[in-house]
Coordinates of C-alpha atoms and ligand atoms in Angstrom, one line a residue:
X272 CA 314.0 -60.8 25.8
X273 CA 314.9 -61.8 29.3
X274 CA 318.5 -62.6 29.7
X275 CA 319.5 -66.4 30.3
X276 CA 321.0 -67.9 33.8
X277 CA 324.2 -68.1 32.4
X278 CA 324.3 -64.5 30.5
X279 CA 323.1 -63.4 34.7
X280 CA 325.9 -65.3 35.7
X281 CA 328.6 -63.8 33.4
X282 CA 327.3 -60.1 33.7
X283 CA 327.6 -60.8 37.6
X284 CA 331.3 -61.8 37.5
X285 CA 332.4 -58.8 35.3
X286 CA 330.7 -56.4 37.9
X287 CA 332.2 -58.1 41.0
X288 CA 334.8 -60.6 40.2
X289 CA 334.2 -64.8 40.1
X290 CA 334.8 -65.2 43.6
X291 CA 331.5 -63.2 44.8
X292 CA 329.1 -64.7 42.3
X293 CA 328.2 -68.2 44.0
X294 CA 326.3 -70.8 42.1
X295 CA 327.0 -73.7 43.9
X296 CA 323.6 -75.5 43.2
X297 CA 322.7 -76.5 46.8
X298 CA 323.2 -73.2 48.3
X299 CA 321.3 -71.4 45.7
X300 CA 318.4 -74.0 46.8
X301 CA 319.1 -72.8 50.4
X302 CA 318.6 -69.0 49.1
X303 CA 315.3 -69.8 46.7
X304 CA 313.7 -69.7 50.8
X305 CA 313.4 -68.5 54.3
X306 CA 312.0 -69.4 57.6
X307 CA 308.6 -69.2 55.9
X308 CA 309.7 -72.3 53.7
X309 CA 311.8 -73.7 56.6
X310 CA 311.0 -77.3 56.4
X311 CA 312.0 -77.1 52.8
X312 CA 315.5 -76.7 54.3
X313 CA 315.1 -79.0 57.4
X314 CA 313.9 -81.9 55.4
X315 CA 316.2 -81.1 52.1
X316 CA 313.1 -80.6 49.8
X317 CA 313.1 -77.6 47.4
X318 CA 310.4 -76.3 45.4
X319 CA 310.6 -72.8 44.7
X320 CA 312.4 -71.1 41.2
X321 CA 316.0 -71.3 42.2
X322 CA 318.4 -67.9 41.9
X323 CA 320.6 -67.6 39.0
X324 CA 323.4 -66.5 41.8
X325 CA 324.1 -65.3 45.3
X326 CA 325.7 -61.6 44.5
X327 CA 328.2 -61.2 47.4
X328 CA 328.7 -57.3 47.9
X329 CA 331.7 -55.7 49.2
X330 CA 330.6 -52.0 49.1
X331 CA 327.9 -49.5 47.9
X332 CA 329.5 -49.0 44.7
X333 CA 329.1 -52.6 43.9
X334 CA 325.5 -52.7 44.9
X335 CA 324.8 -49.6 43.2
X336 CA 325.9 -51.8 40.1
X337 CA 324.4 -54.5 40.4
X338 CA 321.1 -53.1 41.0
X339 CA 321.5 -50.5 38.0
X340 CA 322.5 -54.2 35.8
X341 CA 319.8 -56.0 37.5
X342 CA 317.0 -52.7 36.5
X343 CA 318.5 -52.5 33.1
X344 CA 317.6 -56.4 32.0
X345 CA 314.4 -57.0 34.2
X346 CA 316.0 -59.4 36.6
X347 CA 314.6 -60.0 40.3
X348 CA 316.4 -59.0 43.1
X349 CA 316.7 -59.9 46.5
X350 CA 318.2 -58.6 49.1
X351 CA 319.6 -60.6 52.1
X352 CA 321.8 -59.7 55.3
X353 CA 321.1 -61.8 58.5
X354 CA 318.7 -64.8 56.8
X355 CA 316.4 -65.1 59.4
X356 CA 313.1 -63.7 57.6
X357 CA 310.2 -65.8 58.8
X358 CA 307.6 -64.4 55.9
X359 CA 308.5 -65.3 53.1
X360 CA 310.6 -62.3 52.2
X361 CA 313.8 -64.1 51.0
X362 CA 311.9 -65.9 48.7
X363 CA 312.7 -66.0 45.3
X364 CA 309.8 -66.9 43.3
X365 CA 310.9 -66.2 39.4
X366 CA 313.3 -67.7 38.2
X367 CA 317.2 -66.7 37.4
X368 CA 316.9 -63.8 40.5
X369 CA 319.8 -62.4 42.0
X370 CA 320.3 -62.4 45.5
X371 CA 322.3 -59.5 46.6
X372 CA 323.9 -60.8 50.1
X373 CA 325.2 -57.6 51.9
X374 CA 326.7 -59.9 55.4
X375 CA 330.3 -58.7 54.1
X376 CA 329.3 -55.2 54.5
X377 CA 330.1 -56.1 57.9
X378 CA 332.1 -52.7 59.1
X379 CA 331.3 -50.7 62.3
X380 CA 332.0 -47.5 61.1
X381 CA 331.9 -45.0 64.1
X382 CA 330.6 -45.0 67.7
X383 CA 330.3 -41.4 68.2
X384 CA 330.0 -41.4 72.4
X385 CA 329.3 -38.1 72.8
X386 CA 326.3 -37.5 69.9
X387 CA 325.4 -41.1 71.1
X388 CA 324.6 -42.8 67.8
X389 CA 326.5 -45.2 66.4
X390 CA 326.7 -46.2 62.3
X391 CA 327.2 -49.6 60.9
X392 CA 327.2 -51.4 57.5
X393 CA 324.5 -53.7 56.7
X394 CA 325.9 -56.9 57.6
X395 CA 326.8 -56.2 61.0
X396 CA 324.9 -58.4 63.3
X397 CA 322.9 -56.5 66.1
X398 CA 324.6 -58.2 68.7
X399 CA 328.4 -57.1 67.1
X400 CA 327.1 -53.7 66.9
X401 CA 325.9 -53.9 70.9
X402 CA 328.4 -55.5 71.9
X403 CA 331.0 -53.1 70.6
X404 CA 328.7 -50.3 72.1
X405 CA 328.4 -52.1 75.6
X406 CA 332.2 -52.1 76.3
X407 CA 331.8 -48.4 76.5
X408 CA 328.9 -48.2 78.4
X409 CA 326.0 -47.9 76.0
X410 CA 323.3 -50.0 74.7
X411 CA 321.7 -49.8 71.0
X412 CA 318.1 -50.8 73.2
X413 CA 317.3 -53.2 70.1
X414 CA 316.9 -57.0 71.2
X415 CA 315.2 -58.6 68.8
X416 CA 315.5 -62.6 69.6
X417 CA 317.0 -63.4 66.5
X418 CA 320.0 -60.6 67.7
X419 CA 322.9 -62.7 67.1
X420 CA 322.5 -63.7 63.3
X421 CA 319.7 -60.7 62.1
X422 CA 321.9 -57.9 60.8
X423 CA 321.2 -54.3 60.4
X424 CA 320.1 -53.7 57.2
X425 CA 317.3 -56.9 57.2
X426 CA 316.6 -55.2 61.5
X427 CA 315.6 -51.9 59.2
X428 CA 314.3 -53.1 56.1
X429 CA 311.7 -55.4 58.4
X430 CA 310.7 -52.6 61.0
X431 CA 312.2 -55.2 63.4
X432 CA 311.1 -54.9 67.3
X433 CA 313.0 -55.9 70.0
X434 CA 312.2 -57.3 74.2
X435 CA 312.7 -53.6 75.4
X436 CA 310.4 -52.4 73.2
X437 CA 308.4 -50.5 75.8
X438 CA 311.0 -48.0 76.8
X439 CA 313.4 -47.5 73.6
X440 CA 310.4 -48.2 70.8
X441 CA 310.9 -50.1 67.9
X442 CA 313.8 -50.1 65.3
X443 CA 311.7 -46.5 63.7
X444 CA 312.8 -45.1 66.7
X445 CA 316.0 -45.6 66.6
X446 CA 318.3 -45.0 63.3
X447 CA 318.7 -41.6 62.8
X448 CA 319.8 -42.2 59.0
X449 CA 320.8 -44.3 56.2
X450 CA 322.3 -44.7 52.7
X451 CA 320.1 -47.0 50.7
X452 CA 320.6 -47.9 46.7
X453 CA 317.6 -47.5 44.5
X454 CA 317.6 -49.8 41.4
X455 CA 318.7 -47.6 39.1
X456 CA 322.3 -47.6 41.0
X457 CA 320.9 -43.8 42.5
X458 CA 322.6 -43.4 46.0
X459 CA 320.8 -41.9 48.5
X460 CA 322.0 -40.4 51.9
X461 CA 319.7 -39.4 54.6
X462 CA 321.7 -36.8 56.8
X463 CA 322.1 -37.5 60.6
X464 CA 319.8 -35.2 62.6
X465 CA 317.8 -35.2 65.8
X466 CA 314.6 -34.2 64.3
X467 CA 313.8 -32.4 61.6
X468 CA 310.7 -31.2 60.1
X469 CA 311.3 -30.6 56.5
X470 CA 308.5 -32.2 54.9
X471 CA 307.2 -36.2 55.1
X472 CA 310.5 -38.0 56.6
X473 CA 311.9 -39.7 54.3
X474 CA 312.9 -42.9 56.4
X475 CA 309.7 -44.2 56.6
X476 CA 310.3 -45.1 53.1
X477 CA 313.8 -47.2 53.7
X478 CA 312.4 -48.4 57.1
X479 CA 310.3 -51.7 56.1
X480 CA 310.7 -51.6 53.0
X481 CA 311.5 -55.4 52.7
X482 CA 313.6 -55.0 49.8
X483 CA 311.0 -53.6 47.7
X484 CA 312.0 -50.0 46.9
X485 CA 315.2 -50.2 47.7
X486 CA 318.7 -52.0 49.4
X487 CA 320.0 -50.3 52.9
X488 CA 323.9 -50.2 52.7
X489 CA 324.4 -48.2 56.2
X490 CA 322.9 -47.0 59.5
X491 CA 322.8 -45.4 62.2
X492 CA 320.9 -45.8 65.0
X493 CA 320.6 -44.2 68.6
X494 CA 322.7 -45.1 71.5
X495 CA 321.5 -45.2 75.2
X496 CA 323.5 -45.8 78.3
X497 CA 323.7 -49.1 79.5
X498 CA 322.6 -50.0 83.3
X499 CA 322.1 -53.5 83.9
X500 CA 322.8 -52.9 87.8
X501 CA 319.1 -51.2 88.0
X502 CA 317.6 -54.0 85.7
X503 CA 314.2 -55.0 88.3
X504 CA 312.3 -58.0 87.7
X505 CA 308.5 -58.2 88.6
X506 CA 305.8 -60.6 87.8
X507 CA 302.4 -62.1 88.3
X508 CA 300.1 -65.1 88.0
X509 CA 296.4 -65.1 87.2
X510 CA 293.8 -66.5 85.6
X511 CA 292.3 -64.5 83.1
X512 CA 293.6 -62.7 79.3
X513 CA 290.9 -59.7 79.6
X514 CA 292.4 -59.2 83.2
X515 CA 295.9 -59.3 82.1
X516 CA 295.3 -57.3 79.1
X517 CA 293.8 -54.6 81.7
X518 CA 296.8 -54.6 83.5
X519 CA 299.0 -53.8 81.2
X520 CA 296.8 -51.3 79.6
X521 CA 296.7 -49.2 82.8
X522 CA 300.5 -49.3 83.3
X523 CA 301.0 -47.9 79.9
X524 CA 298.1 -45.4 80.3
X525 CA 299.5 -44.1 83.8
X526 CA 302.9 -43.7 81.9
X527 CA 305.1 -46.1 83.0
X528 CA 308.1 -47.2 80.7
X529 CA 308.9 -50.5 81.8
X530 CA 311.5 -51.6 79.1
X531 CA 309.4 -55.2 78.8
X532 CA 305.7 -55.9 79.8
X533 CA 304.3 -59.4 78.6
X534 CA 301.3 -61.2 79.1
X535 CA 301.1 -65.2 78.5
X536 CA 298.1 -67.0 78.2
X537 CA 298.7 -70.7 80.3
X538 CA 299.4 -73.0 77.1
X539 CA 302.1 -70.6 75.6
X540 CA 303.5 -69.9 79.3
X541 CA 303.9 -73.5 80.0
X542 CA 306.6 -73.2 77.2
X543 CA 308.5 -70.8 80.0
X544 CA 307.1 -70.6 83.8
X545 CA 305.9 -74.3 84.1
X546 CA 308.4 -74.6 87.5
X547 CA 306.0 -72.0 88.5
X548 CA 303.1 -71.5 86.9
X549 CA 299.7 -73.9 87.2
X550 CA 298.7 -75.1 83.5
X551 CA 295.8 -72.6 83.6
X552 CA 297.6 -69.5 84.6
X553 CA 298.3 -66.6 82.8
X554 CA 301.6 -64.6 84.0
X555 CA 302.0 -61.2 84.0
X556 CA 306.0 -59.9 83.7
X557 CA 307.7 -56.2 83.5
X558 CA 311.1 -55.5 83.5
X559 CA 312.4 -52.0 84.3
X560 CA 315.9 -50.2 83.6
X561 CA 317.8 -47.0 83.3
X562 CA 318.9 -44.5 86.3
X563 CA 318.4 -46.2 89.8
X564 CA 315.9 -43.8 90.9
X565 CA 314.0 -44.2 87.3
X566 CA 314.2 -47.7 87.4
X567 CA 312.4 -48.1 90.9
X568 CA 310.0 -45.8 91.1
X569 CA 308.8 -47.7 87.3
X570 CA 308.9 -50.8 89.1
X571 CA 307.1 -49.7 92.4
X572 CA 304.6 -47.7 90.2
X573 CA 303.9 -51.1 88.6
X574 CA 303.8 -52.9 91.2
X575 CA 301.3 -50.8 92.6
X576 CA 299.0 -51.1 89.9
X577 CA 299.1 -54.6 89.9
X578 CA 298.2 -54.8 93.7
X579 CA 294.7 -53.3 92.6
X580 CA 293.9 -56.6 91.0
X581 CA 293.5 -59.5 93.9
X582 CA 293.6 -61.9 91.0
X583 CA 297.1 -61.5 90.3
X584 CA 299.4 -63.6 92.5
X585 CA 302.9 -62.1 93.0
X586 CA 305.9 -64.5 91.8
X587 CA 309.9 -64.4 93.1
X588 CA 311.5 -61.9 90.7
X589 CA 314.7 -64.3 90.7
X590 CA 312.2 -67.0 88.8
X591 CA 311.6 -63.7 86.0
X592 CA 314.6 -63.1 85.7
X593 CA 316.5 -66.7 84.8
X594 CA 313.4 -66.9 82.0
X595 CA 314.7 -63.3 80.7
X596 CA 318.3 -64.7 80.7
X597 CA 317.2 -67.5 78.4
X598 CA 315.2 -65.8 75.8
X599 CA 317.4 -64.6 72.5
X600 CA 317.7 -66.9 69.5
X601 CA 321.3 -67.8 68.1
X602 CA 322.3 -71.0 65.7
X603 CA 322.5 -73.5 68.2
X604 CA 318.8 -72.9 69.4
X605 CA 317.8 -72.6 66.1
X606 CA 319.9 -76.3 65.3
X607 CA 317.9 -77.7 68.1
X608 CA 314.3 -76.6 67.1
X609 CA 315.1 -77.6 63.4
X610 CA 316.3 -81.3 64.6
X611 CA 313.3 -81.6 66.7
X612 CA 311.0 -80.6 63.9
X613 CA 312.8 -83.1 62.1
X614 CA 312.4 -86.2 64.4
X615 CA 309.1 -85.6 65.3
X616 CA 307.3 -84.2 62.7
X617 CA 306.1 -81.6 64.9
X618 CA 306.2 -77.8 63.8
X619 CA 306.2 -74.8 65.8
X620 CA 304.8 -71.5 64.2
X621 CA 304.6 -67.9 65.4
X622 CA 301.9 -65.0 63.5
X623 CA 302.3 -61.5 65.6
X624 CA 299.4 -59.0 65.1
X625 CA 298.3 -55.9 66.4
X626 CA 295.4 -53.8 68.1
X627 CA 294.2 -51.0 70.1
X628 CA 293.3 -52.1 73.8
X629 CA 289.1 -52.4 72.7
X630 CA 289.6 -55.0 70.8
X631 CA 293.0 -57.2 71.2
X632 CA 291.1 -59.8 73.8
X633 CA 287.8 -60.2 71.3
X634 CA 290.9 -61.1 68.5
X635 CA 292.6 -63.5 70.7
X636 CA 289.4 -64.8 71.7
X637 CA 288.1 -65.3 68.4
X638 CA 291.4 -66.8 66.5
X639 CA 292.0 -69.8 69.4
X640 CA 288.9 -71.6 68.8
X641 CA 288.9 -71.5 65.3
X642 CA 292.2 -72.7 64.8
X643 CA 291.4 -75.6 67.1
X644 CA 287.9 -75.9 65.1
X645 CA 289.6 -75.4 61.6
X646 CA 293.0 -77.1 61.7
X647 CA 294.2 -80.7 62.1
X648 CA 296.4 -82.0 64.3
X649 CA 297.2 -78.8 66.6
X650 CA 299.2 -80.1 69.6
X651 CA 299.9 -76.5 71.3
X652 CA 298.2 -73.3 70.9
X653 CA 298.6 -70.1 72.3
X654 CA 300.5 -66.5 72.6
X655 CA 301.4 -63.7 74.7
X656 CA 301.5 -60.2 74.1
X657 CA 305.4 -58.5 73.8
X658 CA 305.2 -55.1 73.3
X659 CA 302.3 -52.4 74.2
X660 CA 301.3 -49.0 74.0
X661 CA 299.6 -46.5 75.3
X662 CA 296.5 -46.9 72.7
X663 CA 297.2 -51.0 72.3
X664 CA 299.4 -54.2 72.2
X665 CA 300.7 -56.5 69.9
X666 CA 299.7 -60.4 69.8
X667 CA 301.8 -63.0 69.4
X668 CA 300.2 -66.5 68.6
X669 CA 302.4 -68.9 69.1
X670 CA 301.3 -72.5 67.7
X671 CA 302.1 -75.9 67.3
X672 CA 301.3 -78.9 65.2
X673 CA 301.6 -82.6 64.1
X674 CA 301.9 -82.9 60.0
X675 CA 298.9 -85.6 59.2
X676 CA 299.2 -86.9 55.8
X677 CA 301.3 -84.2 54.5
X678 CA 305.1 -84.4 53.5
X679 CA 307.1 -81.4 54.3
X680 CA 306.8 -79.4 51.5
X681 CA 303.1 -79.4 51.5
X682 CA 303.3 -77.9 55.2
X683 CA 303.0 -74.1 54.0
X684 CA 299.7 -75.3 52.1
X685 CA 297.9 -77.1 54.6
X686 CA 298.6 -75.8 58.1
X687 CA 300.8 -72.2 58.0
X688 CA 299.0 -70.1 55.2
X689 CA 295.3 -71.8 56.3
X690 CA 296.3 -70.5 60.2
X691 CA 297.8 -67.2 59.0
X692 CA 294.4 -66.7 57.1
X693 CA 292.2 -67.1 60.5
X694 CA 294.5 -64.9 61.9
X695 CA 294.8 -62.2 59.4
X696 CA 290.8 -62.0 59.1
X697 CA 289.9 -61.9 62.7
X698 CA 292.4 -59.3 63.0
X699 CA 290.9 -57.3 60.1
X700 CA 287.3 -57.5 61.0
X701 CA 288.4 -56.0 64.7
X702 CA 290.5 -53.3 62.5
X703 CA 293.8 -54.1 64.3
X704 CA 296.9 -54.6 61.4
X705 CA 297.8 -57.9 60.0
X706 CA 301.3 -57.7 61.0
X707 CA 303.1 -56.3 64.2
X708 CA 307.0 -56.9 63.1
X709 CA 307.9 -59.5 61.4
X710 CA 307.2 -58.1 57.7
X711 CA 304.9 -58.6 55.2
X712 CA 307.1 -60.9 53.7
X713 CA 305.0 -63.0 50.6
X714 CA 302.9 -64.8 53.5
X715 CA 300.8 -62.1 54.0
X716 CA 300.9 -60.2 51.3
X717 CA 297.7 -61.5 49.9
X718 CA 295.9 -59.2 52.4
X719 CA 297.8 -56.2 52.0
X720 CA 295.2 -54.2 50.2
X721 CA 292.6 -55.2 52.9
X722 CA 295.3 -54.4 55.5
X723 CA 295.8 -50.4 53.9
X724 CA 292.1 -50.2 52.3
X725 CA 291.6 -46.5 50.8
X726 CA 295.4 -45.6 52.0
X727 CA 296.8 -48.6 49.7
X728 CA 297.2 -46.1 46.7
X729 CA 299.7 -44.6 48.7
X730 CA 301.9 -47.2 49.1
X731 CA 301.4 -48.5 45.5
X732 CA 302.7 -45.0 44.5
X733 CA 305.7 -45.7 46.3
X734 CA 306.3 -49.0 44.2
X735 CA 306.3 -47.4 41.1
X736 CA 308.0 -44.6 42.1
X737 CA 310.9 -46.2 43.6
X738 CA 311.3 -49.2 41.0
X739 CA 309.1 -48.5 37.9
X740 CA 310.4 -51.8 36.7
X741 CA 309.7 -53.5 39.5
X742 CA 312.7 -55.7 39.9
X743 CA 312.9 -55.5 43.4
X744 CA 312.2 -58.4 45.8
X745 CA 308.8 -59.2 43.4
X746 CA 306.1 -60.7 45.6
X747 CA 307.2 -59.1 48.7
X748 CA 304.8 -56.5 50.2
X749 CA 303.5 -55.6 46.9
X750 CA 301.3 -58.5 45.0
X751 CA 302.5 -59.5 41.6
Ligands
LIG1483 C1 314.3 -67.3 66.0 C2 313.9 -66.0 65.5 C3 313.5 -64.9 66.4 C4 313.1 -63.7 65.9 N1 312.8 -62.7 66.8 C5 312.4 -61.5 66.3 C6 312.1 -60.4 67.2 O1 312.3 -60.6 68.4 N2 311.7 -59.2 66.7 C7 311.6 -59.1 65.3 O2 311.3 -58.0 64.9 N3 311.9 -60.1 64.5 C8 312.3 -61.3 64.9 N4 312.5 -62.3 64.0 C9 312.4 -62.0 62.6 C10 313.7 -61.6 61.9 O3 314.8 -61.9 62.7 C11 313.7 -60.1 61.6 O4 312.7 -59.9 60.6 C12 315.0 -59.5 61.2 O5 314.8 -58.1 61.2 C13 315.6 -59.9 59.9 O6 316.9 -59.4 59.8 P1 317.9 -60.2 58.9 O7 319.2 -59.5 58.8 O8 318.0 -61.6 59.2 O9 317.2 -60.0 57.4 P2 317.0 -61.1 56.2 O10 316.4 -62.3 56.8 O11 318.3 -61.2 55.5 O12 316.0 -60.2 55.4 C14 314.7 -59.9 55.9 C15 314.0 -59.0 54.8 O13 314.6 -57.8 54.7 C16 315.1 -57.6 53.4 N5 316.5 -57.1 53.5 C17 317.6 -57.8 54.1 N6 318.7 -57.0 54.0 C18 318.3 -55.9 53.3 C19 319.0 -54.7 52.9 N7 320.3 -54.6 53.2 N8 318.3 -53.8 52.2 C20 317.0 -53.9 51.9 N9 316.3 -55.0 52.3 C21 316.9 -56.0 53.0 C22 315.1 -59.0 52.7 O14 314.9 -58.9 51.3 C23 313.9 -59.6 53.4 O15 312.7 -59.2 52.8 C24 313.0 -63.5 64.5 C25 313.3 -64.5 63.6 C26 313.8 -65.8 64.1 C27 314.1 -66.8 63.1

């Protein structure tokens, strides 16, 4: 028999003391969501199962507990450091879960200069951890927008990308190891080594795991020197997607590592070059960093490139650069968009999807007019691509609409989840993957067997391998 909300409660205070089990009824309706559910929060209208409590952990021993308490009675768990999941992730969608909040775990525990990586606890935001690292000259090369409030453990467990994508990868290229707690209360370390090639490597389990196999307690991560004197802006107007998508496909192909190439289509880069750009342009942007001598000979190499194309008009690098200076996310941006979505009733979306260079312009192509065809009330719609490769890109739709006869809490319903769907199946049907770096989450995890087809059995194997009894984060990756 499942235990009751207040047995959870009780259990929770013996493990961790009265003063980390929270069950102040408001913020357990805060936690019962995310970003995916975010005009719940904005207009103060819940409907999802709420928690039974808000687990604050101090240390892996207390995790390990909680989880083995949590594995032993059947109970849902979710695990939460930074908060700023946009899928769905944080969700909790039984019932009398536990959320396990690791932002106390909030210790840098080394900078090791001369091995250059650097280890942290969980809770640390990304932009503690680089700017510790910066006052000694290095840079993690993670920049993820949300950088001031997403913390390392949620940066991991979502395969989080960040602007500078291009040159230092994406958070799998980065941490080195980790200790993670699997259900049970089993501890697992995975050593610190440059590479090693003992079998399948074992990170690729922790890293994106959304909370579903297991909770991240520490990482460590790569550290690179830090240059901003050599940082070079350089960008482009034009006309066309398929053009800009060409450009950046040759620049990765002849091996350039510009840290950030983007392409906007016009109605997204309104939203940023507008002093510049005319409402039908597309603009074309790298930046490039590291040594002097690397950093220019990226950006003349580019630049060269792009003088190929006569469509592309050059614009002052000063203009690229005060957008750059603008672009990460803290709470008082966030405060902003939320009051604006609350005044005007107008919500802005993001879906980010990926695909090699064949296809990525007959996906954006074919997603735009549908979404004008199929939704109500769209009043922007658009996206840019962040973060390429030499055998593809990512897309980034970025959307925005009125909510016509609909209260708030039908909003997930009748505009996000119908959008996502157009999205997700024009991506699948080109072959390209449903998701590019914000998670899984729950939002789209009703195409994650379409999204893996005959390798799916592989990851299901993981599920029941790492939590048999599938207490953690239900919903999340894996469907229920
Ligand atoms: C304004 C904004 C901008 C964003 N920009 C970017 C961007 O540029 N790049 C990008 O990749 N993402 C971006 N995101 C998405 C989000 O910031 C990332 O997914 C981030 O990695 C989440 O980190 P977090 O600490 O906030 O995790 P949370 O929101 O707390 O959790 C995210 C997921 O990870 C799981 N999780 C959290 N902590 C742990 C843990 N310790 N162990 C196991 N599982 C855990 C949760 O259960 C959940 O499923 C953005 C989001 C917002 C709101």
């Amino acid at each position: 028999m499942s235990l009751t909300r207040e047995a959870i409660v009780e259990h929770l205070q013996q493990i961790l003391g009265s003063d980390q089990v929270l069950t102040d009824h408001h913020l357990l309706q805060q936690r019962s969501i995310d970003n995916f559910r975010k005009l719940q929060n904005i207009f103060g209208v819940y409907t999802m199962p709420l928690p039974a409590a808000v687990a604050v952990v101090n240390s892996t021993d207390e995790v390990a507990r909680v989880l083995a308490f949590a594995d032993e009675h059947g109970v849902n768990v979710v695990a939460r450091t930074g908060g700023t999941a946009t899928e769905g992730g944080l969700e909790t969608p039984v019932e009398n879960s536990i959320v396990v909040d690791g932002g106390q775990m909030n210790k840098i525990i080394s900078i090791d200069e001369y091995n250059m990586q650097a280890t942290a606890q969980c809770g640390v935001p990304l932009q503690v951890l680089e700017d510790a690292v910066r006052a000694v000259g290095l840079t993690t090369g993670h920049s993820p927008q949300s950088k001031p409030i997403a913390s390392m453990g949620g940066l991991v467990a979502t395969r989080s990308i960040g602007q500078f994508s291009t040159l230092y990868g994406g958070i799998e290229d980065m941490v080195v190891g980790c200790e993670v707690v699997f259900p049970g209360g089993q501890v697992s370390r995975i050593k610190n080594v440059p590479r090693r090639a003992a079998g399948p490597d074992i990170r690729h389990i922790v890293i994106g795991n959304e909370g579903a196999l297991c909770f991240i307690t520490e990482v460590t991560v790569k550290l690179f020197p830090y240059m901003p004197e050599n940082n070079i802006f350089l960008g482009w107007t034009l006309k066309s997607m398929k053009t800009g998508f060409e450009v950046l496909r040759e620049v990765m192909v002849a091996g350039y590592k510009p840290s950030v190439a983007r392409l906007y289509d016009p109605e997204d880069g309104q939203l940023h070059f507008s002093r510049f750009a005319a409402a039908d342009d597309c603009i074309v942007l790298f930046m490039t960093e590291g040594n002097a001598g690397i950093s220019t000979a990226t950006a003349e190499g580019i630049a060269e490139i792009v003088g190929r194309y006569p469509q592309c008009t050059p614009v002052d690098s000063q203009l690229i650069a005060e957008w750059f200076d603008d672009l990460v996310w803290g709470p008082d941006k966030v405060a902003r968009e939320d009051e604006r979505i609350r005044t005007t009733r107008n919500v802005n979306r993001t879906t980010e999807i990926s695909a090699d260079w064949s296809t990525i312009n007959d996906i954006y192509e074919a997603v735009l007019p549908r979404i004008r065809r199929e939704i109500n009330g769209i009043t922007l719609l658009g996206g840019h691509s962040s973060h390429s490769y030499i055998n593809g890109t990512n897309m980034y739709f970025n959307y925005f609409y009125d909510l016509i006869d609909c209260e708030p809490q039908d909003e997930n319903d009748k505009y996000y989840l119908p959008i996502i769907s157009i999205i997700c199946e024009e991506t699948l049907r080109a072959g390209g993957s449903i998701v590019h770096h914000h998670g899984i989450g729950k939002a789209r995890t009703p195409w994650v067997k379409a999204e893996y087809g005959s390798s799916y059995p592989m990851l299901e194997a993981l599920k029941q391998a790492f939590d048999p009894n599938g207490i953690m984060n239900m919903g999340t990756i894996f469907p229920r």
